[in-house]
Tab-separated table of C-alpha atoms in Angstrom:
chain	number	residue	atom	x	y	z
A	1	MET	CA	126.696	110.459	71.293
A	2	SER	CA	124.222	107.673	72.000
A	3	ARG	CA	121.186	108.306	74.193
A	4	PRO	CA	122.225	105.835	76.962
A	5	THR	CA	125.692	107.448	77.132
A	6	THR	CA	124.175	110.919	77.379
A	7	ARG	CA	121.848	109.736	80.129
A	8	LEU	CA	124.665	108.182	82.155
A	9	ARG	CA	126.777	111.344	81.890
A	10	SER	CA	123.938	113.684	82.823
A	11	TRP	CA	122.443	111.869	85.794
A	12	PRO	CA	124.946	113.085	88.451
A	13	LEU	CA	123.944	116.697	87.727
A	14	SER	CA	120.329	115.620	87.643
A	15	PHE	CA	120.693	114.012	91.049
A	16	LEU	CA	122.251	117.185	92.475
A	17	TYR	CA	119.468	119.258	90.997
A	18	TYR	CA	116.928	116.918	92.547
A	19	ILE	CA	118.290	117.143	96.101
A	20	LEU	CA	119.644	120.719	96.217
A	21	PRO	CA	117.691	123.987	96.278
A	22	PHE	CA	117.513	125.992	93.057
A	23	ALA	CA	119.769	128.779	94.302
A	24	ALA	CA	122.643	126.399	95.024
A	25	LEU	CA	122.935	125.547	91.321
A	26	LYS	CA	122.870	129.092	89.879
A	27	PRO	CA	126.562	128.885	88.875
A	28	LEU	CA	125.706	125.962	86.571
A	29	ALA	CA	123.070	128.078	84.848
A	30	LYS	CA	125.642	130.810	84.213
A	31	VAL	CA	127.808	128.412	82.204
A	32	GLY	CA	124.940	127.305	79.985
A	33	TRP	CA	123.272	124.439	81.891
A	34	ARG	CA	119.530	124.907	81.493
A	35	PRO	CA	117.434	122.226	83.229
A	36	THR	CA	113.858	121.951	81.966
A	37	SER	CA	112.255	120.561	85.124
A	38	ARG	CA	113.048	118.461	88.131
A	39	VAL	CA	110.773	115.756	86.800
A	40	ALA	CA	112.603	115.489	83.477
A	41	LEU	CA	115.955	115.502	85.219
A	42	TYR	CA	114.921	112.919	87.754
A	43	LYS	CA	113.879	110.609	84.924
A	44	THR	CA	117.424	110.715	83.500
A	45	ILE	CA	118.829	108.960	86.573
A	46	PRO	CA	119.442	105.279	85.634
A	47	THR	CA	117.276	103.885	88.430
A	48	ARG	CA	116.989	100.422	86.849
A	49	LEU	CA	120.770	100.057	86.681
A	50	LEU	CA	121.162	101.330	90.241
A	51	SER	CA	118.429	98.986	91.451
A	52	ARG	CA	120.086	95.944	89.870
A	53	ALA	CA	123.404	96.927	91.462
A	54	TRP	CA	121.664	97.354	94.818
A	55	GLY	CA	120.006	93.968	94.422
A	56	ARG	CA	123.350	92.268	93.860
A	57	LEU	CA	124.866	94.085	96.817
A	58	ASN	CA	121.991	92.832	98.984
A	59	GLN	CA	122.974	89.221	98.254
A	60	VAL	CA	126.597	89.634	99.370
A	61	ASP	CA	127.109	87.846	102.685
A	62	LEU	CA	128.422	90.128	105.422
A	63	PRO	CA	131.085	89.120	107.951
A	64	THR	CA	129.421	88.142	111.236
A	65	TRP	CA	131.083	91.003	113.130
A	66	LEU	CA	129.748	93.584	110.654
A	67	ARG	CA	126.108	92.468	110.601
A	68	LYS	CA	124.902	93.986	113.850
A	69	PRO	CA	126.390	97.490	113.244
A	70	ILE	CA	124.942	97.713	109.714
A	71	TYR	CA	121.507	96.360	110.581
A	72	SER	CA	121.360	98.458	113.751
A	73	LEU	CA	122.008	101.597	111.706
A	74	TYR	CA	119.174	100.658	109.348
A	75	ILE	CA	116.855	99.878	112.286
A	76	TRP	CA	117.627	103.233	113.883
A	77	THR	CA	117.227	105.163	110.613
A	78	PHE	CA	113.880	103.684	109.571
A	79	GLY	CA	112.360	102.761	112.931
A	80	VAL	CA	112.217	98.987	112.401
A	81	ASN	CA	110.533	97.003	115.194
A	82	MET	CA	112.653	93.874	115.509
A	83	LYS	CA	110.581	92.553	118.423
A	84	GLU	CA	107.995	91.503	115.818
A	85	ALA	CA	110.545	89.609	113.718
A	86	ALA	CA	110.530	85.814	113.790
A	87	VAL	CA	114.328	86.002	114.157
A	88	GLU	CA	115.447	88.845	116.428
A	89	ASP	CA	119.150	87.942	116.457
A	90	LEU	CA	120.747	90.250	113.854
A	91	HIS	CA	123.718	87.909	113.424
A	92	GLN	CA	121.425	85.309	111.836
A	93	TYR	CA	120.782	87.474	108.741
A	94	ARG	CA	123.613	86.661	106.383
A	95	ASN	CA	123.024	89.594	104.042
A	96	LEU	CA	120.887	92.688	103.575
A	97	GLY	CA	118.435	90.790	101.373
A	98	GLU	CA	117.603	88.317	104.137
A	99	PHE	CA	117.186	91.178	106.593
A	100	PHE	CA	114.829	93.103	104.291
A	101	ARG	CA	112.708	89.998	103.704
A	102	ARG	CA	112.536	89.020	107.377
A	103	LYS	CA	109.405	87.167	108.476
A	104	LEU	CA	107.173	88.076	111.402
A	105	LYS	CA	106.237	86.072	114.466
A	106	PRO	CA	103.058	84.027	113.852
A	107	GLN	CA	100.816	86.162	116.124
A	108	ALA	CA	102.339	89.547	115.266
A	109	ARG	CA	99.616	90.317	112.704
A	110	PRO	CA	96.204	88.835	113.542
A	111	VAL	CA	93.950	88.764	110.466
A	112	CYS	CA	90.578	90.464	110.908
A	113	ASP	CA	87.762	87.951	110.332
A	114	SER	CA	84.827	90.385	110.518
A	115	HIS	CA	85.730	92.419	107.392
A	116	CYS	CA	85.834	91.162	103.819
A	117	VAL	CA	88.956	93.097	102.742
A	118	ILE	CA	92.111	93.550	104.812
A	119	SER	CA	95.332	95.445	104.257
A	120	PRO	CA	97.744	93.274	102.256
A	121	ALA	CA	100.808	94.902	103.814
A	122	ASP	CA	102.213	97.180	106.482
A	123	GLY	CA	102.395	100.755	105.265
A	124	LYS	CA	100.667	104.100	104.846
A	125	ILE	CA	97.325	104.688	103.130
A	126	LEU	CA	97.996	107.138	100.292
A	127	HIS	CA	94.521	107.209	98.793
A	128	PHE	CA	91.285	105.260	98.581
A	129	GLY	CA	87.732	105.566	97.320
A	130	ARG	CA	85.596	105.017	94.228
A	131	VAL	CA	87.116	105.075	90.759
A	132	LYS	CA	85.566	107.900	88.711
A	133	ASN	CA	85.830	108.628	84.980
A	134	CYS	CA	88.485	105.930	84.483
A	135	GLU	CA	90.919	107.965	86.598
A	136	VAL	CA	92.522	106.836	89.854
A	137	GLU	CA	94.283	109.083	92.383
A	138	GLN	CA	97.790	108.002	93.424
A	139	VAL	CA	97.812	110.817	96.003
A	140	LYS	CA	95.244	113.569	96.520
A	141	GLY	CA	94.935	115.666	93.357
A	142	VAL	CA	97.319	113.581	91.210
A	143	THR	CA	95.718	110.943	88.994
A	144	TYR	CA	96.590	108.210	86.534
A	145	SER	CA	94.630	106.435	83.839
A	146	LEU	CA	92.974	103.179	84.864
A	147	GLU	CA	93.405	101.702	81.379
A	148	THR	CA	97.080	102.711	81.150
A	149	PHE	CA	97.725	101.217	84.572
A	150	LEU	CA	96.039	97.848	83.907
A	151	GLY	CA	96.637	97.701	80.152
A	152	PRO	CA	94.173	96.601	77.436
A	153	HIS	CA	91.427	94.207	78.533
A	154	THR	CA	92.690	91.274	76.460
A	155	TRP	CA	93.114	89.426	79.781
A	156	ALA	CA	89.320	89.534	80.208
A	157	GLU	CA	89.167	86.123	78.497
A	158	SER	CA	90.455	84.594	81.760
A	159	ILE	CA	87.819	86.441	83.808
A	160	ALA	CA	84.076	86.857	83.347
A	161	LEU	CA	84.107	90.570	82.472
A	162	ASN	CA	81.683	92.665	80.451
A	163	ARG	CA	83.430	92.968	77.103
A	164	ASN	CA	81.645	95.548	74.982
A	165	GLU	CA	83.395	95.717	71.632
A	166	ASP	CA	81.045	98.505	70.447
A	167	ASP	CA	82.220	100.867	73.197
A	168	PRO	CA	85.999	100.403	73.533
A	169	THR	CA	86.438	103.597	75.582
A	170	ASN	CA	84.205	102.421	78.418
A	171	PHE	CA	87.042	100.636	80.193
A	172	GLN	CA	85.795	101.152	83.743
A	173	ASP	CA	82.390	99.616	82.994
A	174	ILE	CA	84.084	96.511	81.599
A	175	LEU	CA	85.445	95.768	85.075
A	176	VAL	CA	82.064	96.074	86.784
A	177	THR	CA	80.373	92.744	86.155
A	178	LYS	CA	77.335	92.929	88.445
A	179	GLU	CA	74.448	95.351	88.571
A	180	GLY	CA	74.489	97.587	91.648
A	181	ASN	CA	78.284	97.410	91.980
A	182	ALA	CA	80.986	100.060	91.652
A	183	LEU	CA	84.773	100.055	91.244
A	184	PHE	CA	86.934	100.919	94.257
A	185	HIS	CA	90.649	101.434	94.817
A	186	CYS	CA	93.133	101.635	97.692
A	187	VAL	CA	96.852	102.522	97.615
A	188	VAL	CA	99.214	101.279	100.358
A	189	TYR	CA	102.770	102.653	100.452
A	190	LEU	CA	105.452	100.453	102.056
A	191	ALA	CA	108.318	102.489	103.517
A	192	PRO	CA	111.867	101.044	103.786
A	193	GLY	CA	111.355	100.266	107.469
A	194	ASP	CA	108.106	98.355	106.954
A	195	TYR	CA	107.616	94.596	106.766
A	196	HIS	CA	108.301	93.876	103.080
A	197	CYS	CA	106.069	90.860	102.417
A	198	PHE	CA	102.499	91.232	101.170
A	199	HIS	CA	99.521	88.955	101.645
A	200	SER	CA	96.183	88.166	100.062
A	201	PRO	CA	93.709	90.916	101.006
A	202	THR	CA	90.645	88.658	100.639
A	203	ASP	CA	89.447	85.238	99.495
A	204	TRP	CA	89.769	85.330	95.725
A	205	ARG	CA	90.811	83.499	92.562
A	206	VAL	CA	93.849	84.812	90.667
A	207	ALA	CA	93.374	84.096	86.964
A	208	HIS	CA	95.931	86.278	85.201
A	209	ARG	CA	99.281	88.020	85.615
A	210	ARG	CA	100.467	90.988	83.561
A	211	HIS	CA	104.037	92.229	83.988
A	212	PHE	CA	104.907	95.746	82.833
A	213	PRO	CA	108.665	96.369	82.639
A	214	GLY	CA	109.311	100.054	83.222
A	215	SER	CA	111.071	102.728	85.211
A	216	LEU	CA	111.978	102.316	88.865
A	217	MET	CA	111.384	105.805	90.212
A	218	SER	CA	110.785	106.393	93.902
A	219	VAL	CA	107.161	105.945	94.990
A	220	ASN	CA	107.675	108.058	98.102
A	221	PRO	CA	104.507	110.155	98.627
A	222	GLY	CA	106.526	113.326	98.053
A	223	VAL	CA	107.613	112.115	94.600
A	224	ALA	CA	104.117	110.789	93.826
A	225	ARG	CA	102.750	114.316	94.235
A	226	TRP	CA	104.778	115.784	91.392
A	227	ILE	CA	105.046	112.961	88.841
A	228	LYS	CA	101.704	112.385	87.154
A	229	GLU	CA	100.973	108.739	86.334
A	230	LEU	CA	104.015	107.638	88.331
A	231	PHE	CA	102.498	104.190	88.885
A	232	CYS	CA	102.014	103.808	85.124
A	233	HIS	CA	105.681	104.618	84.423
A	234	ASN	CA	107.105	102.213	86.988
A	235	GLU	CA	107.596	98.481	86.625
A	236	ARG	CA	104.640	96.605	88.071
A	237	VAL	CA	102.984	93.199	88.301
A	238	VAL	CA	99.192	93.139	87.968
A	239	LEU	CA	97.361	90.109	89.366
A	240	SER	CA	93.739	89.976	88.190
A	241	GLY	CA	90.894	87.669	89.095
A	242	GLU	CA	87.583	87.429	90.877
A	243	TRP	CA	86.193	87.443	94.398
A	244	ALA	CA	82.691	86.975	95.763
A	245	HIS	CA	81.561	90.375	94.441
A	246	GLY	CA	83.173	90.370	90.983
A	247	PHE	CA	86.436	91.720	89.600
A	248	PHE	CA	89.456	91.952	91.920
A	249	SER	CA	93.083	92.919	91.262
A	250	LEU	CA	96.254	93.501	93.243
A	251	THR	CA	99.187	95.342	91.674
A	252	ALA	CA	102.701	95.331	93.116
A	253	VAL	CA	104.497	98.490	91.930
A	254	GLY	CA	108.291	98.511	91.823
A	255	ALA	CA	110.432	101.454	92.925
A	256	THR	CA	114.041	102.586	93.171
A	257	ASN	CA	116.103	99.737	94.690
A	258	VAL	CA	112.983	97.535	94.546
A	259	GLY	CA	113.360	96.105	91.069
A	260	SER	CA	112.720	92.614	92.337
A	261	ILE	CA	109.033	91.765	92.804
A	262	ARG	CA	108.415	88.171	93.797
A	263	ILE	CA	105.099	86.310	93.624
A	264	TYR	CA	105.427	83.086	95.595
A	265	PHE	CA	103.255	80.882	93.390
A	266	ASP	CA	104.703	82.253	90.109
A	267	LYS	CA	108.152	80.768	89.476
A	268	GLU	CA	108.250	82.112	85.896
A	269	LEU	CA	108.117	85.806	86.839
A	270	ARG	CA	111.358	87.757	86.288
A	271	THR	CA	111.482	91.496	87.018
A	272	ASN	CA	114.007	94.317	86.458
A	273	LEU	CA	115.690	92.663	83.486
A	274	PRO	CA	118.477	94.681	81.768
A	275	ARG	CA	116.511	95.310	78.560
A	276	TYR	CA	112.871	95.968	77.824
A	277	SER	CA	110.688	97.788	75.290
A	278	LYS	CA	109.000	100.906	76.613
A	279	GLY	CA	105.251	100.394	76.946
A	280	SER	CA	105.477	96.617	76.554
A	281	PHE	CA	103.944	94.022	78.846
A	282	ASN	CA	103.965	90.254	79.265
A	283	ASP	CA	100.814	88.245	79.939
A	284	PHE	CA	100.489	84.904	81.674
A	285	SER	CA	97.271	83.028	82.414
A	286	TYR	CA	96.942	80.816	85.474
A	287	VAL	CA	93.859	79.229	83.915
A	288	SER	CA	94.587	76.138	81.806
A	289	ASN	CA	92.973	72.901	80.673
A	290	ASN	CA	94.311	71.252	83.815
A	291	ASN	CA	93.398	74.165	86.075
A	292	GLN	CA	90.143	75.913	85.228
A	293	GLU	CA	90.020	77.860	88.494
A	294	GLY	CA	93.414	79.558	88.471
A	295	ILE	CA	95.147	80.178	91.809
A	296	SER	CA	92.886	80.213	94.865
A	297	MET	CA	94.068	82.561	97.619
A	298	ARG	CA	92.758	82.770	101.173
A	299	LYS	CA	92.565	86.035	103.097
A	300	GLY	CA	95.893	86.634	104.851
A	301	GLU	CA	97.816	83.988	102.894
A	302	HIS	CA	101.395	84.834	101.892
A	303	LEU	CA	101.375	86.230	98.350
A	304	GLY	CA	104.736	87.863	97.599
A	305	GLU	CA	107.519	90.217	98.653
A	306	PHE	CA	109.536	93.288	97.717
A	307	ASN	CA	113.245	93.631	98.294
A	308	LEU	CA	113.002	96.964	100.119
A	309	GLY	CA	109.567	98.623	100.089
A	310	SER	CA	107.175	99.944	97.491
A	311	THR	CA	103.437	100.237	96.783
A	312	ILE	CA	100.414	97.952	96.566
A	313	VAL	CA	97.378	99.109	94.552
A	314	LEU	CA	94.049	97.317	95.016
A	315	LEU	CA	91.314	97.740	92.397
A	316	PHE	CA	88.121	95.820	92.969
A	317	GLU	CA	84.430	95.641	92.277
A	318	ALA	CA	82.027	95.733	95.226
A	319	PRO	CA	78.434	96.695	96.056
A	320	LYS	CA	77.917	100.459	96.131
A	321	ASP	CA	77.394	100.387	99.889
A	322	PHE	CA	81.002	99.264	100.436
A	323	THR	CA	82.630	101.698	102.881
A	324	PHE	CA	86.324	102.237	103.659
A	325	ASN	CA	87.178	102.572	107.350
A	326	LEU	CA	90.303	104.613	106.627
A	327	LYS	CA	91.882	108.062	106.646
A	328	ALA	CA	94.379	109.231	104.027
A	329	GLY	CA	97.888	109.222	105.483
A	330	GLN	CA	97.141	106.793	108.303
A	331	LYS	CA	99.501	103.954	109.150
A	332	ILE	CA	98.104	100.482	108.692
A	333	ARG	CA	99.354	96.957	109.315
A	334	TYR	CA	98.837	93.781	107.382
A	335	GLY	CA	95.657	92.011	108.558
A	336	GLU	CA	93.824	95.172	109.636
A	337	PRO	CA	90.481	95.919	107.927
A	338	LEU	CA	90.217	98.254	104.929
A	339	GLY	CA	86.443	98.387	104.687
A	340	THR	CA	83.158	96.568	104.887
A	341	MET	CA	79.634	96.417	103.483
């Protein structure tokens, strides 16, 4: 039996094992079913296939009479604040996709001018701080490799980074281009009820895009606690460039039912395709003979969107006196300050 067929046949049991307590599935163990771990079983669920199906369902126009009941149920379930939406009338959203990608009223999210870095999205702060030993925390106590997350530094040709060919393991130092600086990170989790667009967190120049096809596992904080390197397994789009203090990157991480990641200025990007090679990535440079600067982004400018909700990871270089004004687990809104110097 082929591996894909085995995976498709096993995922219903895997799903049950994931959502039910251990004791409820003891009868299955008596007939010879021996699960290795919830993590391994969860990975057998065809999340990419389910996400593509969900994406197509989102584009199906709903009858006018059915729109308000369906959207109202979603609003009630996830606590959506429709008073902030540019269009409050639920009948105006033809399908679920339009509802998920709803825009906000112009003054709903004032952008902080007194801080150099703002939150790129509405969500919850999962973790933040300095990057140490090339490891980054996705939630407290659970880490992932910086190099695995960003990929090899071949993209450094588009950015003025410190490429030291004699010390290939010193990946973190490559990203720190100025003396007296350090590398910082911040993880923002977007829940299904949050505003799904994301914005530029600072004034910067985007020079390169790297797209990693991958899994589409849930990035819910509960799941992130028990799957090590979850963000490295999932499909993601890494935007890299420079700001006033050196290296800067924003990564949009896909999740279950969020296979579609859209970057507004990148019409070539295609995510959650049916086939991909595990561990592969696709590079694209925004720097060319006709455009030596790449894509200039202003703080607060529209940058992209998810179809449902997911995670934004910021990795950036800044002076060592940079300080986050945050608490892990706090709710934050797009435009609010992350930190200052």
